């Protein structure tokens, strides 16, 4: 379990963080505690994850625009590669994996999101 | 009166206001947005807005967003979320894809395009390293999801986005190690700039980022002074330990949909570059298509809302839902508020640029 937390609990303008239930997701098989309703991207950043994927040439990537435009943050989610983690909300038990290049589909995975 | 709805694409400040005016006038309207929540980028704006009281000055962006959502709910506007618009044909048939699964065509009587803008990238050695991101990305993370993207931040660009996001990262507990500005003068409103300056953040004018370095993620940035022709000055390099670089180097209107709709475009540097032409009612060169908000030239959320209202009022009139007097009164009132928002050193530049757009639109 990753122990780092970059969450902002108290905020001068926004006040205390709103109550949100914990949701367990998995990054490359390792459990991560996410907050219900947040995108995969912020759950990973909160857990201190600095690399989301590698390009075909092995260059690391994380996120860049954060609003679904640039596709820098794509990962394999529940067997489907190339999913924009900044606009994909976490779900209990979600399996998130770092992909290399374009990644590959897991057998039986459906592009339902 | 038309049975076909007015289709508004983009449920940010401009699109929401357009839909609200249309609905208030009694016109059928469908508001589409690709995201699973409406509001566009309003909810990450936690600073107080400028302008007079009627422009919601002193109100924070997310409160304005909540107000618009409440109003659209109260009016019963047909808001379709998780719906991407992937095309539009000359017959004004809008191709929508819902939830990445269901594809359908919507026949529109009028089209209002409020698809916003995209933040500019800046390419330098190491710019793809994890830790380099747009300022808006950091702002979304910290203000909407309340997660800090890093601890030591370098801001590239001293315009409003740069200084506002820098201050908001500090509010959330990050350290801003500096703001870099290629121009000889700072670009943001004094009030926002002063907040960072008071906190002791160094500002480097005539400076840019030379390179970003690190193993698997950003560890340091090297900045370099620039001469009068923006060439790096040898011997002025300085290396800063940072884990985050925020790029606040402007936005470009998202013109994909206006281009597909056949709208003529022009190039206006002050408004973000390539943008669709529009007249004083926000009508593009295609009579039935309106462009509003950052799509129609990058400004601010407050101007986007007024442009949305203007287009909504005019589109409702064009379909017979408002009489001439109501339309002219509504349009004049909206334009007066727009003019008031386009004052001051920064506003005047945008006012003049918008005037050129109107002129070019009329001379076509």
Tab-separated table of C-alpha atoms in Angstrom:
chain	number	residue	atom	x	y	z
A	1	UNK	CA	0.000	0.000	0.000
A	2	UNK	CA	1.349	3.418	-0.938
A	3	UNK	CA	1.528	5.592	2.127
A	4	UNK	CA	2.129	9.070	0.680
A	5	UNK	CA	-0.794	11.450	0.661
A	6	UNK	CA	-0.867	14.711	-1.228
A	7	UNK	CA	-4.442	15.472	-0.249
A	8	UNK	CA	-5.321	18.956	0.921
A	9	UNK	CA	-7.435	18.355	4.027
A	10	UNK	CA	-7.931	21.967	5.086
A	11	UNK	CA	-8.103	24.882	2.702
A	12	UNK	CA	-8.175	28.624	3.392
A	13	UNK	CA	-10.929	29.279	0.850
A	14	UNK	CA	-12.611	25.911	0.368
A	15	UNK	CA	-12.630	24.824	4.012
A	16	UNK	CA	-12.434	21.207	5.100
A	17	UNK	CA	-12.409	18.547	2.399
A	18	UNK	CA	-15.918	17.231	1.707
A	19	UNK	CA	-16.706	13.822	3.119
A	20	UNK	CA	-16.132	11.113	0.556
A	21	UNK	CA	-16.128	7.372	1.052
A	22	UNK	CA	-12.898	5.487	0.479
A	23	UNK	CA	-12.769	3.376	-2.665
A	24	UNK	CA	-10.079	0.761	-3.185
A	25	UNK	CA	-8.531	0.598	-6.631
A	26	UNK	CA	-5.428	-1.226	-7.851
A	27	UNK	CA	-2.373	0.167	-9.615
A	28	UNK	CA	-0.457	-2.665	-11.272
A	29	UNK	CA	-1.942	-4.963	-8.633
A	30	UNK	CA	-1.083	-2.724	-5.644
A	31	UNK	CA	-4.049	-1.385	-3.642
A	32	UNK	CA	-4.571	2.383	-3.501
A	33	UNK	CA	-7.191	4.208	-1.459
A	34	UNK	CA	-9.143	6.594	-3.665
A	35	UNK	CA	-12.060	8.893	-2.845
A	36	UNK	CA	-15.488	8.134	-4.237
A	37	UNK	CA	-16.280	10.313	-7.253
A	38	UNK	CA	-12.748	11.430	-8.048
A	39	UNK	CA	-10.968	10.645	-11.293
A	40	UNK	CA	-8.241	8.007	-11.426
A	41	UNK	CA	-5.710	10.780	-12.057
A	42	UNK	CA	-6.242	12.518	-8.731
A	43	UNK	CA	-6.306	9.229	-6.804
A	44	UNK	CA	-2.882	8.410	-8.247
A	45	UNK	CA	-1.480	11.879	-7.625
A	46	UNK	CA	-2.795	11.747	-4.049
A	47	UNK	CA	-0.964	8.455	-3.580
A	48	UNK	CA	2.281	9.993	-4.835
A	49	UNK	CA	2.374	8.192	-8.190
A	50	UNK	CA	4.630	10.136	-10.545
A	51	UNK	CA	4.654	7.933	-13.661
A	52	UNK	CA	1.382	6.908	-15.338
A	53	UNK	CA	2.763	5.217	-18.445
A	54	UNK	CA	5.713	4.983	-20.831
A	55	UNK	CA	5.704	5.811	-24.513
A	56	UNK	CA	6.758	3.241	-27.093
A	57	UNK	CA	10.275	4.685	-26.814
A	58	UNK	CA	10.280	4.272	-23.033
A	59	UNK	CA	9.781	7.920	-22.125
A	60	UNK	CA	7.738	8.466	-18.932
A	61	UNK	CA	4.452	10.385	-18.903
A	62	UNK	CA	2.048	11.579	-16.190
A	63	UNK	CA	-0.702	14.144	-16.848
A	64	UNK	CA	-0.565	17.409	-18.752
A	65	UNK	CA	-3.938	19.143	-19.274
A	66	UNK	CA	-6.074	17.365	-16.690
A	67	UNK	CA	-9.361	17.955	-18.525
A	68	UNK	CA	-9.478	15.287	-21.192
A	69	UNK	CA	-7.884	17.153	-24.080
A	70	UNK	CA	-4.298	15.980	-24.425
A	71	UNK	CA	-4.340	12.193	-23.697
A	72	UNK	CA	-1.018	12.356	-21.831
A	73	UNK	CA	-2.522	10.556	-18.820
A	74	UNK	CA	-3.898	7.478	-20.597
A	75	UNK	CA	-3.609	4.126	-18.832
A	76	UNK	CA	-5.056	0.653	-19.068
A	77	UNK	CA	-8.250	0.589	-17.010
A	78	UNK	CA	-10.102	-2.679	-16.416
A	79	UNK	CA	-8.351	-4.233	-19.381
A	80	UNK	CA	-8.867	-1.342	-21.802
A	81	UNK	CA	-5.763	0.625	-22.843
A	82	UNK	CA	-5.704	4.304	-23.748
A	83	UNK	CA	-8.270	5.418	-21.152
A	84	UNK	CA	-7.980	9.099	-20.133
A	85	UNK	CA	-7.536	8.841	-16.374
A	86	UNK	CA	-8.274	12.545	-15.828
A	87	UNK	CA	-11.887	12.147	-16.945
A	88	UNK	CA	-12.513	8.591	-15.735
A	89	UNK	CA	-13.934	8.296	-12.241
A	90	UNK	CA	-12.763	5.575	-9.870
A	91	UNK	CA	-14.931	2.559	-9.112
A	92	UNK	CA	-14.495	-0.068	-6.385
A	93	UNK	CA	-11.987	-2.705	-7.423
A	94	UNK	CA	-10.965	-0.852	-10.579
A	95	UNK	CA	-7.756	-2.258	-12.087
A	96	UNK	CA	-5.460	0.472	-13.344
A	97	UNK	CA	-2.250	-0.455	-15.128
A	98	UNK	CA	0.644	1.468	-16.610
A	99	UNK	CA	0.837	0.828	-20.326
A	100	UNK	CA	3.796	0.888	-22.710
A	101	UNK	CA	3.169	2.596	-26.021
A	102	UNK	CA	-0.399	2.052	-27.136
A	103	UNK	CA	-0.818	-0.791	-24.678
A	104	UNK	CA	-2.837	-3.894	-25.337
A	105	UNK	CA	-6.386	-5.070	-24.684
A	106	UNK	CA	-7.035	-7.766	-22.129
A	107	UNK	CA	-9.081	-10.657	-23.401
A	108	UNK	CA	-12.778	-10.039	-22.913
A	109	UNK	CA	-12.315	-6.387	-21.906
A	110	UNK	CA	-15.087	-4.122	-23.119
A	111	UNK	CA	-14.855	-0.462	-23.957
A	112	UNK	CA	-17.903	0.457	-21.955
A	113	UNK	CA	-16.832	3.658	-20.273
B	1	UNK	CA	-41.854	28.821	-34.379
B	2	UNK	CA	-39.531	25.901	-34.840
B	3	UNK	CA	-39.973	22.418	-33.443
B	4	UNK	CA	-36.320	21.648	-33.852
B	5	UNK	CA	-34.321	22.695	-30.794
B	6	UNK	CA	-31.492	25.134	-30.563
B	7	UNK	CA	-28.481	22.957	-29.819
B	8	UNK	CA	-25.888	24.441	-27.478
B	9	UNK	CA	-22.552	22.638	-27.340
B	10	UNK	CA	-20.566	23.094	-24.142
B	11	UNK	CA	-22.075	23.584	-20.671
B	12	UNK	CA	-19.482	26.020	-19.360
B	13	UNK	CA	-20.326	29.613	-18.427
B	14	UNK	CA	-21.045	30.707	-22.029
B	15	UNK	CA	-23.140	27.676	-23.011
B	16	UNK	CA	-25.115	27.662	-19.762
B	17	UNK	CA	-25.997	31.350	-20.160
B	18	UNK	CA	-27.011	30.885	-23.803
B	19	UNK	CA	-29.258	27.958	-22.864
B	20	UNK	CA	-30.757	29.891	-19.950
B	21	UNK	CA	-31.702	32.870	-22.159
B	22	UNK	CA	-33.189	30.589	-24.818
B	23	UNK	CA	-35.223	28.665	-22.277
B	24	UNK	CA	-36.433	31.855	-20.599
B	25	UNK	CA	-37.670	33.072	-23.989
B	26	UNK	CA	-39.555	29.804	-24.470
B	27	UNK	CA	-37.355	28.326	-27.198
B	28	UNK	CA	-36.700	24.578	-27.220
B	29	UNK	CA	-33.065	24.046	-26.290
B	30	UNK	CA	-30.751	21.076	-25.801
B	31	UNK	CA	-27.451	21.615	-23.994
B	32	UNK	CA	-24.722	19.047	-24.681
B	33	UNK	CA	-21.456	18.509	-22.797
B	34	UNK	CA	-18.835	15.798	-23.021
B	35	UNK	CA	-18.117	15.875	-19.282
B	36	UNK	CA	-20.161	14.099	-16.630
B	37	UNK	CA	-20.742	17.387	-14.803
B	38	UNK	CA	-21.726	20.776	-16.209
B	39	UNK	CA	-19.946	24.034	-15.374
B	40	UNK	CA	-16.924	23.799	-17.645
B	41	UNK	CA	-13.867	25.271	-15.960
B	42	UNK	CA	-15.801	27.465	-13.511
B	43	UNK	CA	-15.449	25.110	-10.584
B	44	UNK	CA	-11.683	25.347	-10.454
B	45	UNK	CA	-11.814	29.124	-10.226
B	46	UNK	CA	-11.833	29.834	-6.526
B	47	UNK	CA	-10.660	33.455	-6.735
B	48	UNK	CA	-13.014	36.410	-6.599
B	49	UNK	CA	-14.079	37.787	-9.971
B	50	UNK	CA	-13.522	41.380	-11.074
B	51	UNK	CA	-15.972	43.869	-12.501
B	52	UNK	CA	-18.947	45.554	-10.917
B	53	UNK	CA	-21.580	43.947	-8.728
B	54	UNK	CA	-23.770	43.097	-11.722
B	55	UNK	CA	-20.844	41.079	-13.070
B	56	UNK	CA	-20.754	39.107	-9.850
B	57	UNK	CA	-17.546	40.867	-8.838
B	58	UNK	CA	-16.307	39.595	-5.509
B	59	UNK	CA	-18.028	36.270	-6.145
B	60	UNK	CA	-15.863	33.203	-6.571
B	61	UNK	CA	-16.039	31.179	-9.789
B	62	UNK	CA	-17.423	28.025	-8.212
B	63	UNK	CA	-20.271	29.996	-6.591
B	64	UNK	CA	-21.146	31.490	-9.978
B	65	UNK	CA	-21.101	27.972	-11.424
B	66	UNK	CA	-23.416	26.671	-8.724
B	67	UNK	CA	-25.797	29.591	-9.365
B	68	UNK	CA	-25.932	28.869	-13.109
B	69	UNK	CA	-26.526	25.164	-12.511
B	70	UNK	CA	-29.346	25.935	-10.071
B	71	UNK	CA	-30.949	28.259	-12.605
B	72	UNK	CA	-30.689	25.725	-15.422
B	73	UNK	CA	-32.240	23.086	-13.172
B	74	UNK	CA	-35.051	25.410	-12.110
B	75	UNK	CA	-35.787	26.222	-15.753
B	76	UNK	CA	-35.780	22.527	-16.635
B	77	UNK	CA	-33.190	22.790	-19.394
B	78	UNK	CA	-32.521	19.531	-21.251
B	79	UNK	CA	-28.851	19.043	-20.312
B	80	UNK	CA	-27.245	15.948	-21.811
B	81	UNK	CA	-23.957	15.085	-20.169
B	82	UNK	CA	-21.282	12.587	-21.249
B	83	UNK	CA	-22.287	13.552	-24.765
B	84	UNK	CA	-19.572	14.390	-27.265
B	85	UNK	CA	-20.362	16.289	-30.427
B	86	UNK	CA	-18.223	14.839	-33.180
B	87	UNK	CA	-19.658	16.558	-36.215
B	88	UNK	CA	-22.161	18.921	-37.782
B	89	UNK	CA	-23.334	19.012	-41.397
B	90	UNK	CA	-24.495	21.932	-43.579
B	91	UNK	CA	-28.120	21.021	-42.794
B	92	UNK	CA	-27.340	21.707	-39.137
B	93	UNK	CA	-27.597	18.088	-38.134
B	94	UNK	CA	-25.481	17.605	-35.043
B	95	UNK	CA	-23.784	14.263	-34.587
B	96	UNK	CA	-23.655	13.356	-30.912
B	97	UNK	CA	-22.129	10.339	-29.192
B	98	UNK	CA	-23.509	9.579	-25.763
B	99	UNK	CA	-21.459	7.758	-23.151
B	100	UNK	CA	-19.026	6.552	-25.847
B	101	UNK	CA	-21.689	4.140	-27.020
B	102	UNK	CA	-24.878	5.588	-28.480
B	103	UNK	CA	-24.507	7.693	-31.596
B	104	UNK	CA	-27.367	9.862	-32.837
B	105	UNK	CA	-28.216	12.886	-34.948
B	106	UNK	CA	-29.933	15.958	-33.564
B	107	UNK	CA	-31.580	18.293	-36.038
B	108	UNK	CA	-30.957	21.825	-34.839
B	109	UNK	CA	-32.760	25.049	-35.741
B	110	UNK	CA	-29.745	27.029	-34.516
B	111	UNK	CA	-26.377	25.955	-33.188
B	112	UNK	CA	-24.545	27.730	-30.372
B	113	UNK	CA	-20.921	26.630	-30.073
B	114	UNK	CA	-19.406	27.170	-26.632
B	115	UNK	CA	-16.584	24.665	-26.657
B	116	UNK	CA	-14.037	26.869	-24.898
B	117	UNK	CA	-10.293	26.907	-25.387
B	118	UNK	CA	-7.265	24.695	-24.932
B	119	UNK	CA	-4.216	25.672	-22.919
B	120	UNK	CA	-1.070	26.193	-24.959
B	121	UNK	CA	1.924	23.955	-24.557
B	122	UNK	CA	5.508	25.180	-24.546
B	123	UNK	CA	8.158	22.927	-25.923
B	124	UNK	CA	11.646	22.868	-24.395
B	125	UNK	CA	14.053	20.030	-23.631
B	126	UNK	CA	12.413	17.855	-20.977
B	127	UNK	CA	8.907	19.313	-21.339
B	128	UNK	CA	7.299	15.872	-21.513
B	129	UNK	CA	8.706	14.795	-18.136
B	130	UNK	CA	6.129	13.898	-15.472
B	131	UNK	CA	5.757	17.031	-13.352
B	132	UNK	CA	5.493	19.434	-16.289
B	133	UNK	CA	1.848	20.347	-16.792
B	134	UNK	CA	-0.430	23.199	-17.752
B	135	UNK	CA	-1.377	25.622	-14.995
B	136	UNK	CA	-5.010	24.648	-15.518
B	137	UNK	CA	-4.149	21.017	-14.840
B	138	UNK	CA	-2.571	21.913	-11.494
B	139	UNK	CA	-5.530	24.181	-10.746
B	140	UNK	CA	-8.033	21.410	-11.459
B	141	UNK	CA	-6.138	18.982	-9.234
B	142	UNK	CA	-5.772	21.303	-6.290
B	143	UNK	CA	-9.090	23.193	-6.363
B	144	UNK	CA	-11.528	20.604	-7.680
B	145	UNK	CA	-10.008	17.335	-6.450
B	146	UNK	CA	-7.988	18.859	-3.619
B	147	UNK	CA	-4.789	17.042	-4.407
B	148	UNK	CA	-1.390	18.751	-4.699
B	149	UNK	CA	0.457	17.825	-7.900
B	150	UNK	CA	3.818	18.754	-6.349
B	151	UNK	CA	5.634	20.539	-3.559
B	152	UNK	CA	8.067	22.894	-5.302
B	153	UNK	CA	6.605	24.674	-8.280
B	154	UNK	CA	7.977	26.903	-11.038
B	155	UNK	CA	5.395	28.942	-12.930
B	156	UNK	CA	6.051	29.799	-16.591
B	157	UNK	CA	4.059	32.887	-17.588
B	158	UNK	CA	3.079	35.845	-15.388
B	159	UNK	CA	-0.385	36.433	-16.846
B	160	UNK	CA	-3.485	36.045	-14.706
B	161	UNK	CA	-3.590	32.276	-15.045
B	162	UNK	CA	0.023	31.956	-13.903
B	163	UNK	CA	-0.206	34.181	-10.860
B	164	UNK	CA	-3.663	33.006	-9.801
B	165	UNK	CA	-2.717	29.337	-10.020
B	166	UNK	CA	0.602	30.034	-8.304
B	167	UNK	CA	-1.181	31.644	-5.389
B	168	UNK	CA	-3.754	28.861	-5.220
B	169	UNK	CA	-0.996	26.244	-5.089
B	170	UNK	CA	0.517	28.184	-2.169
B	171	UNK	CA	-2.879	28.347	-0.459
B	172	UNK	CA	-2.934	24.554	-0.636
B	173	UNK	CA	0.542	24.205	0.837
B	174	UNK	CA	2.973	24.094	-2.093
B	175	UNK	CA	6.044	26.282	-2.414
B	176	UNK	CA	6.259	28.470	-5.506
B	177	UNK	CA	9.953	28.944	-6.223
B	178	UNK	CA	9.467	31.521	-8.943
B	179	UNK	CA	7.471	32.968	-11.818
B	180	UNK	CA	9.187	33.272	-15.173
B	181	UNK	CA	8.100	35.803	-17.793
B	182	UNK	CA	9.663	36.143	-21.254
B	183	UNK	CA	8.344	39.686	-21.736
B	184	UNK	CA	10.018	42.685	-20.072
B	185	UNK	CA	6.888	43.390	-17.989
B	186	UNK	CA	4.561	41.255	-15.878
B	187	UNK	CA	1.299	40.225	-17.514
B	188	UNK	CA	-1.275	39.748	-14.752
B	189	UNK	CA	-3.639	42.018	-12.829
B	190	UNK	CA	-1.804	43.832	-10.027
B	191	UNK	CA	-4.019	42.385	-7.299
B	192	UNK	CA	-3.184	38.782	-8.197
B	193	UNK	CA	0.490	39.479	-8.866
B	194	UNK	CA	0.847	41.294	-5.538
B	195	UNK	CA	-0.363	38.269	-3.575
B	196	UNK	CA	2.606	36.238	-4.794
B	197	UNK	CA	5.044	39.151	-4.494
B	198	UNK	CA	4.006	39.773	-0.880
B	199	UNK	CA	4.658	36.124	-0.123
B	200	UNK	CA	8.223	36.597	-1.348
B	201	UNK	CA	7.929	34.690	-4.626
B	202	UNK	CA	10.638	35.895	-7.033
B	203	UNK	CA	9.515	37.132	-10.450
B	204	UNK	CA	11.982	36.786	-13.323
B	205	UNK	CA	11.165	38.970	-16.333
B	206	UNK	CA	13.010	38.621	-19.670
B	207	UNK	CA	13.504	34.993	-18.689
B	208	UNK	CA	12.371	31.630	-19.988
B	209	UNK	CA	12.797	27.975	-19.113
B	210	UNK	CA	15.785	26.472	-20.907
B	211	UNK	CA	15.279	22.834	-19.939
B	212	UNK	CA	13.698	20.451	-17.476
B	213	UNK	CA	15.623	17.487	-16.155
B	214	UNK	CA	15.116	14.406	-14.057
B	215	UNK	CA	15.134	10.640	-14.244
B	216	UNK	CA	11.586	9.311	-14.384
B	217	UNK	CA	10.096	12.625	-13.280
B	218	UNK	CA	10.992	16.293	-12.955
B	219	UNK	CA	13.794	17.107	-10.506
B	220	UNK	CA	15.116	20.475	-11.662
B	221	UNK	CA	14.535	23.275	-14.116
B	222	UNK	CA	17.072	25.607	-15.652
B	223	UNK	CA	15.944	29.127	-16.447
B	224	UNK	CA	17.792	31.581	-18.665
B	225	UNK	CA	17.689	35.329	-19.293
B	226	UNK	CA	16.584	36.663	-22.691
B	227	UNK	CA	17.854	39.578	-24.745
B	228	UNK	CA	15.615	42.099	-26.540
B	229	UNK	CA	14.988	39.678	-29.388
B	230	UNK	CA	14.125	36.850	-26.973
B	231	UNK	CA	17.421	35.033	-27.545
B	232	UNK	CA	18.950	33.272	-24.501
B	233	UNK	CA	21.753	35.263	-22.882
B	234	UNK	CA	24.872	33.153	-22.300
B	235	UNK	CA	25.986	32.971	-18.696
B	236	UNK	CA	22.559	33.735	-17.190
B	237	UNK	CA	21.449	30.156	-16.596
B	238	UNK	CA	20.202	29.255	-13.154
B	239	UNK	CA	19.047	25.834	-11.956
B	240	UNK	CA	16.140	25.427	-9.546
B	241	UNK	CA	15.149	22.280	-7.671
B	242	UNK	CA	11.486	21.739	-8.570
B	243	UNK	CA	9.116	18.812	-8.930
B	244	UNK	CA	6.483	20.751	-10.853
B	245	UNK	CA	6.473	23.208	-13.748
B	246	UNK	CA	3.169	24.910	-14.524
B	247	UNK	CA	2.823	26.289	-18.046
B	248	UNK	CA	0.660	29.397	-18.133
B	249	UNK	CA	1.434	30.527	-21.648
B	250	UNK	CA	-1.994	31.336	-22.999
B	251	UNK	CA	-4.945	29.527	-24.509
B	252	UNK	CA	-6.141	28.898	-28.038
B	253	UNK	CA	-9.837	28.869	-28.995
B	254	UNK	CA	-11.166	25.359	-29.708
B	255	UNK	CA	-12.335	25.882	-33.260
B	256	UNK	CA	-12.835	22.275	-34.379
B	257	UNK	CA	-16.630	22.478	-34.337
B	258	UNK	CA	-16.930	25.983	-35.868
B	259	UNK	CA	-14.584	24.796	-38.631
B	260	UNK	CA	-16.738	21.720	-39.274
B	261	UNK	CA	-19.789	23.991	-39.355
B	262	UNK	CA	-18.122	26.067	-42.070
B	263	UNK	CA	-17.583	29.216	-39.996
B	264	UNK	CA	-15.008	31.628	-41.429
B	265	UNK	CA	-12.062	32.223	-39.118
B	266	UNK	CA	-9.541	34.978	-38.597
B	267	UNK	CA	-6.283	35.372	-36.660
B	268	UNK	CA	-6.305	37.632	-33.607
B	269	UNK	CA	-3.233	37.265	-31.353
B	270	UNK	CA	-4.833	39.199	-28.461
B	271	UNK	CA	-7.715	36.702	-28.365
B	272	UNK	CA	-5.665	33.522	-28.587
B	273	UNK	CA	-4.999	33.167	-32.311
B	274	UNK	CA	-7.215	31.449	-34.873
B	275	UNK	CA	-10.874	32.117	-34.020
B	276	UNK	CA	-14.224	32.208	-35.800
B	277	UNK	CA	-15.463	35.560	-37.057
B	278	UNK	CA	-18.638	36.804	-35.395
B	279	UNK	CA	-20.950	39.816	-35.546
B	280	UNK	CA	-22.308	41.965	-32.702
B	281	UNK	CA	-24.879	39.238	-31.896
B	282	UNK	CA	-22.197	36.513	-31.752
B	283	UNK	CA	-23.386	35.094	-35.077
B	284	UNK	CA	-20.668	33.410	-37.115
B	285	UNK	CA	-20.348	33.681	-40.901
B	286	UNK	CA	-22.921	30.847	-41.038
B	287	UNK	CA	-26.187	32.572	-40.182
B	288	UNK	CA	-27.631	29.820	-38.004
B	289	UNK	CA	-24.418	29.207	-36.066
B	290	UNK	CA	-23.356	31.272	-33.052
B	291	UNK	CA	-19.966	31.193	-31.328
B	292	UNK	CA	-19.576	32.312	-27.704
B	293	UNK	CA	-17.090	32.367	-24.867
B	294	UNK	CA	-13.456	31.377	-25.282
B	295	UNK	CA	-14.276	29.631	-28.585
B	296	UNK	CA	-15.040	33.104	-29.931
B	297	UNK	CA	-11.762	34.572	-28.641
B	298	UNK	CA	-10.148	33.870	-25.291
B	299	UNK	CA	-11.241	36.283	-22.570
B	300	UNK	CA	-12.703	35.564	-19.155
B	301	UNK	CA	-15.598	33.660	-17.650
B	302	UNK	CA	-17.459	36.923	-17.018
B	303	UNK	CA	-17.340	37.971	-20.688
B	304	UNK	CA	-18.143	34.406	-21.759
B	305	UNK	CA	-21.378	34.530	-19.778
B	306	UNK	CA	-22.455	37.805	-21.406
B	307	UNK	CA	-21.611	36.535	-24.896
B	308	UNK	CA	-23.675	33.441	-24.170
B	309	UNK	CA	-26.639	35.570	-23.105
B	310	UNK	CA	-26.297	37.744	-26.219
B	311	UNK	CA	-26.354	34.740	-28.550
B	312	UNK	CA	-29.228	33.145	-26.638
B	313	UNK	CA	-31.322	36.311	-26.887
B	314	UNK	CA	-30.611	36.767	-30.593
B	315	UNK	CA	-31.187	33.106	-31.476
B	316	UNK	CA	-34.512	33.157	-29.601
B	317	UNK	CA	-35.529	36.294	-31.555
B	318	UNK	CA	-34.466	34.798	-34.885
B	319	UNK	CA	-36.859	31.912	-34.248
B	320	UNK	CA	-39.715	34.188	-33.247
B	321	UNK	CA	-39.581	33.643	-29.496
B	322	UNK	CA	-38.762	37.289	-28.731
B	323	UNK	CA	-40.132	40.410	-30.438
B	324	UNK	CA	-37.852	43.067	-31.892
B	325	UNK	CA	-38.089	45.370	-28.883
B	326	UNK	CA	-37.309	42.632	-26.343
B	327	UNK	CA	-34.362	41.417	-28.397
B	328	UNK	CA	-32.893	44.882	-28.950
B	329	UNK	CA	-33.312	45.788	-25.285
B	330	UNK	CA	-31.755	42.528	-24.114
B	331	UNK	CA	-28.901	42.794	-26.595
B	332	UNK	CA	-28.164	46.423	-25.704
B	333	UNK	CA	-28.125	45.612	-21.992
B	334	UNK	CA	-25.797	42.650	-22.513
B	335	UNK	CA	-23.482	44.680	-24.738
B	336	UNK	CA	-23.316	47.453	-22.166
B	337	UNK	CA	-22.144	44.916	-19.588
B	338	UNK	CA	-19.636	43.471	-22.061
B	339	UNK	CA	-18.212	46.929	-22.760
B	340	UNK	CA	-17.882	47.536	-19.037
B	341	UNK	CA	-15.902	44.303	-18.689
B	342	UNK	CA	-13.569	45.328	-21.509
B	343	UNK	CA	-12.044	48.349	-19.794
B	344	UNK	CA	-8.693	49.044	-18.194
B	345	UNK	CA	-5.258	48.260	-19.578
B	346	UNK	CA	-6.012	44.600	-20.305
B	347	UNK	CA	-9.695	45.011	-21.136
B	348	UNK	CA	-9.029	47.780	-23.670
B	349	UNK	CA	-6.751	45.477	-25.659
B	350	UNK	CA	-9.508	42.872	-25.848
B	351	UNK	CA	-12.122	45.539	-26.655
B	352	UNK	CA	-10.047	46.783	-29.589
B	353	UNK	CA	-9.389	43.240	-30.799
B	354	UNK	CA	-13.097	42.364	-30.627
B	355	UNK	CA	-13.916	45.569	-32.533
B	356	UNK	CA	-11.590	44.444	-35.307
B	357	UNK	CA	-13.360	41.058	-35.396
B	358	UNK	CA	-16.757	42.747	-35.805
B	359	UNK	CA	-15.387	44.997	-38.550
B	360	UNK	CA	-13.868	42.088	-40.440
B	361	UNK	CA	-17.120	40.172	-40.032
B	362	UNK	CA	-19.093	43.038	-41.575
B	363	UNK	CA	-16.649	43.595	-44.425
B	364	UNK	CA	-16.804	40.008	-45.546
